[in-house]
Amino acid sequence: MLHGERIGLRARLESDVPVLHEKLYEDVLTRSRADSRPWRPTPVGSSPYAVGEPADDHAAFTVVESATGEVAGEAIVWGIDSHNRLAHLGLAVLPAFRGRGYGAESVRLMCRYVFTVRGLQRAQVETLADNEPMIRAAESAGFVREGLLRRAAWVHGEFLDEAVLGLLAEDWAKTEA
């Protein structure tokens, strides 16, 4: 488990799946804003949050509140490219836990995983350009805005812009010193 001040990132457990599925996946608008794939009705048994075998190209974590042990969200490091030494970060905080700074802490813990545990040299975030909480969380960890992909995401009936943010290992190391 990766421990922060108020939250931790741990391996996904079977008992996490129904909570994540109900609070994140079944909220169609939230899920549509978080994933480039179209939402479709999916039972818990086929949930995208299902526990899978460990893989070299991604790491799925459950965000847990340290004080209570409650599931607070999901964090994923995906598209891990060992040759180019880069990865993408994704995060979804459950509605009841939003506004507490858990997103920023989760991003910092994912960076610790990417740079310290995996030894990668670049982390990247792609998020909707109007997703200010995620942009603030990434920027608080040292990410810089690198670009805007105009009308790159089809979200619940309209095309929206995506922001691209990046962080290099040497820049992250300066924020951790």
Short mmCIF file of C-alpha atoms in Angstrom, two decimals:
data_model
loop_
_atom_site.label_atom_id
_atom_site.label_comp_id
_atom_site.label_asym_id
_atom_site.label_seq_id
_atom_site.Cartn_x
_atom_site.Cartn_y
_atom_site.Cartn_z
CA MET A 1 0.00 0.00 0.00
CA LEU A 2 1.16 3.54 -0.75
CA HIS A 3 0.47 5.72 2.29
CA GLY A 4 -0.22 9.43 2.20
CA GLU A 5 -1.19 11.78 4.99
CA ARG A 6 -4.94 11.16 4.84
CA ILE A 7 -5.42 8.51 2.19
CA GLY A 8 -3.72 5.45 0.82
CA LEU A 9 -3.62 3.63 -2.49
CA ARG A 10 -3.97 -0.13 -2.23
CA ALA A 11 -4.68 -3.06 -4.50
CA ARG A 12 -8.31 -3.39 -5.56
CA LEU A 13 -10.30 -5.88 -3.49
CA GLU A 14 -13.42 -7.76 -4.60
CA SER A 15 -15.36 -5.90 -1.89
CA ASP A 16 -14.42 -2.55 -3.51
CA VAL A 17 -16.04 -3.39 -6.84
CA PRO A 18 -19.73 -2.94 -5.89
CA VAL A 19 -18.97 0.42 -4.22
CA LEU A 20 -16.97 1.77 -7.17
CA HIS A 21 -19.46 0.41 -9.67
CA GLU A 22 -22.48 1.96 -7.95
CA LYS A 23 -20.93 5.33 -7.10
CA LEU A 24 -18.83 5.89 -10.24
CA TYR A 25 -19.97 3.67 -13.09
CA GLU A 26 -23.74 3.86 -12.61
CA ASP A 27 -23.59 7.67 -12.64
CA VAL A 28 -23.75 7.90 -16.44
CA LEU A 29 -22.66 11.53 -16.75
CA THR A 30 -19.71 11.11 -14.38
CA ARG A 31 -18.57 7.93 -16.12
CA SER A 32 -19.00 9.53 -19.56
CA ARG A 33 -16.76 12.39 -18.47
CA ALA A 34 -14.13 10.00 -17.10
CA ASP A 35 -13.75 7.48 -19.92
CA SER A 36 -13.34 7.79 -23.66
CA ARG A 37 -15.38 4.62 -24.18
CA PRO A 38 -19.17 4.98 -24.34
CA TRP A 39 -21.14 4.06 -21.24
CA ARG A 40 -23.30 0.99 -21.55
CA PRO A 41 -25.36 -0.87 -18.96
CA THR A 42 -23.00 -3.32 -17.30
CA PRO A 43 -23.68 -5.59 -14.33
CA VAL A 44 -21.35 -5.55 -11.33
CA GLY A 45 -19.97 -8.94 -12.38
CA SER A 46 -18.62 -7.37 -15.60
CA SER A 47 -17.67 -4.04 -14.04
CA PRO A 48 -14.68 -2.12 -15.39
CA TYR A 49 -13.59 -1.99 -11.73
CA ALA A 50 -13.37 -5.79 -11.50
CA VAL A 51 -10.24 -7.19 -9.91
CA GLY A 52 -7.89 -8.52 -12.54
CA GLU A 53 -4.51 -10.14 -12.73
CA PRO A 54 -1.50 -7.86 -12.24
CA ALA A 55 -0.15 -6.55 -15.54
CA ASP A 56 2.95 -4.69 -16.67
CA ASP A 57 0.98 -2.05 -18.59
CA HIS A 58 -1.34 -0.80 -15.82
CA ALA A 59 -1.86 -0.66 -12.07
CA ALA A 60 -5.34 -0.24 -10.60
CA PHE A 61 -5.60 1.10 -7.05
CA THR A 62 -8.44 1.75 -4.66
CA VAL A 63 -8.22 5.08 -2.84
CA VAL A 64 -8.98 4.53 0.84
CA GLU A 65 -9.41 7.05 3.61
CA SER A 66 -6.72 6.29 6.21
CA ALA A 67 -8.77 7.21 9.29
CA THR A 68 -11.82 5.09 8.41
CA GLY A 69 -10.62 2.56 5.81
CA GLU A 70 -13.56 3.59 3.62
CA VAL A 71 -13.31 3.38 -0.16
CA ALA A 72 -12.90 6.95 -1.41
CA GLY A 73 -12.27 6.35 -5.11
CA GLU A 74 -10.12 4.72 -7.72
CA ALA A 75 -6.72 5.61 -9.13
CA ILE A 76 -5.16 4.01 -12.17
CA VAL A 77 -1.78 4.19 -13.78
CA TRP A 78 -2.37 3.01 -17.33
CA GLY A 79 -0.60 2.81 -20.66
CA ILE A 80 2.67 2.07 -18.88
CA ASP A 81 5.31 2.08 -21.60
CA SER A 82 8.52 0.52 -20.27
CA HIS A 83 10.49 1.33 -23.42
CA ASN A 84 9.75 5.07 -23.41
CA ARG A 85 9.37 5.02 -19.60
CA LEU A 86 6.07 6.86 -19.43
CA ALA A 87 2.59 6.31 -18.05
CA HIS A 88 -0.82 7.98 -17.87
CA LEU A 89 -2.71 8.71 -14.65
CA GLY A 90 -6.43 8.51 -14.04
CA LEU A 91 -8.48 9.25 -10.95
CA ALA A 92 -12.09 9.20 -9.81
CA VAL A 93 -13.06 10.28 -6.30
CA LEU A 94 -16.44 9.17 -4.95
CA PRO A 95 -18.92 12.07 -4.60
CA ALA A 96 -19.00 11.88 -0.79
CA PHE A 97 -15.21 12.37 -0.62
CA ARG A 98 -14.80 15.22 -3.11
CA GLY A 99 -13.57 18.63 -2.00
CA ARG A 100 -11.24 17.25 0.69
CA GLY A 101 -7.96 17.34 -1.24
CA TYR A 102 -7.95 13.57 -1.75
CA GLY A 103 -7.50 14.03 -5.51
CA ALA A 104 -4.28 16.00 -5.09
CA GLU A 105 -2.95 13.50 -2.56
CA SER A 106 -3.87 10.60 -4.85
CA VAL A 107 -2.02 12.20 -7.78
CA ARG A 108 1.09 12.65 -5.61
CA LEU A 109 0.92 9.00 -4.51
CA MET A 110 0.53 7.85 -8.13
CA CYS A 111 3.60 9.94 -8.99
CA ARG A 112 5.53 8.21 -6.21
CA TYR A 113 4.53 4.90 -7.77
CA VAL A 114 5.41 6.01 -11.32
CA PHE A 115 8.75 7.64 -10.55
CA THR A 116 10.05 5.85 -7.44
CA VAL A 117 8.60 2.35 -7.69
CA ARG A 118 8.49 1.95 -11.49
CA GLY A 119 11.43 4.21 -12.40
CA LEU A 120 9.59 5.92 -15.25
CA GLN A 121 10.61 9.33 -16.57
CA ARG A 122 7.26 10.90 -17.53
CA ALA A 123 3.70 10.92 -16.26
CA GLN A 124 0.82 12.32 -18.28
CA VAL A 125 -2.76 13.31 -17.52
CA GLU A 126 -5.46 13.78 -20.13
CA THR A 127 -8.66 15.25 -18.76
CA LEU A 128 -11.57 17.31 -19.96
CA ALA A 129 -10.48 20.94 -20.18
CA ASP A 130 -13.30 21.96 -17.82
CA ASN A 131 -12.29 19.40 -15.16
CA GLU A 132 -10.79 22.00 -12.83
CA PRO A 133 -10.51 19.67 -9.81
CA MET A 134 -8.31 17.22 -11.74
CA ILE A 135 -6.28 20.00 -13.33
CA ARG A 136 -5.69 21.59 -9.89
CA ALA A 137 -4.76 18.20 -8.40
CA ALA A 138 -2.25 17.54 -11.19
CA GLU A 139 -0.77 21.05 -11.05
CA SER A 140 -0.38 20.79 -7.27
CA ALA A 141 1.86 17.75 -7.89
CA GLY A 142 3.98 19.71 -10.38
CA PHE A 143 2.28 18.86 -13.68
CA VAL A 144 2.31 21.57 -16.35
CA ARG A 145 -0.26 22.12 -19.06
CA GLU A 146 1.26 21.04 -22.34
CA GLY A 147 -1.60 21.33 -24.73
CA LEU A 148 -5.27 21.42 -25.57
CA LEU A 149 -6.90 18.84 -27.81
CA ARG A 150 -9.84 20.67 -29.32
CA ARG A 151 -13.14 18.77 -29.44
CA ALA A 152 -11.31 15.50 -28.79
CA ALA A 153 -13.89 13.88 -26.49
CA TRP A 154 -17.48 12.88 -27.18
CA VAL A 155 -19.20 13.32 -23.82
CA HIS A 156 -22.88 12.78 -23.27
CA GLY A 157 -24.04 14.36 -26.52
CA GLU A 158 -21.33 16.93 -27.26
CA PHE A 159 -17.68 17.26 -28.19
CA LEU A 160 -15.45 18.73 -25.48
CA ASP A 161 -11.83 19.82 -25.35
CA GLU A 162 -9.21 17.81 -23.48
CA ALA A 163 -6.26 19.24 -21.60
CA VAL A 164 -2.92 17.42 -21.61
CA LEU A 165 -0.62 17.84 -18.61
CA GLY A 166 2.81 16.32 -18.13
CA LEU A 167 5.37 15.84 -15.40
CA LEU A 168 8.96 14.69 -15.75
CA ALA A 169 10.75 12.67 -13.08
CA GLU A 170 13.38 15.36 -12.48
CA ASP A 171 10.69 18.01 -11.97
CA TRP A 172 8.77 15.75 -9.58
CA ALA A 173 11.96 15.08 -7.60
CA LYS A 174 12.30 18.84 -6.99
CA THR A 175 8.82 18.99 -5.47
CA GLU A 176 9.56 16.02 -3.20
CA ALA A 177 12.86 17.44 -1.89
#
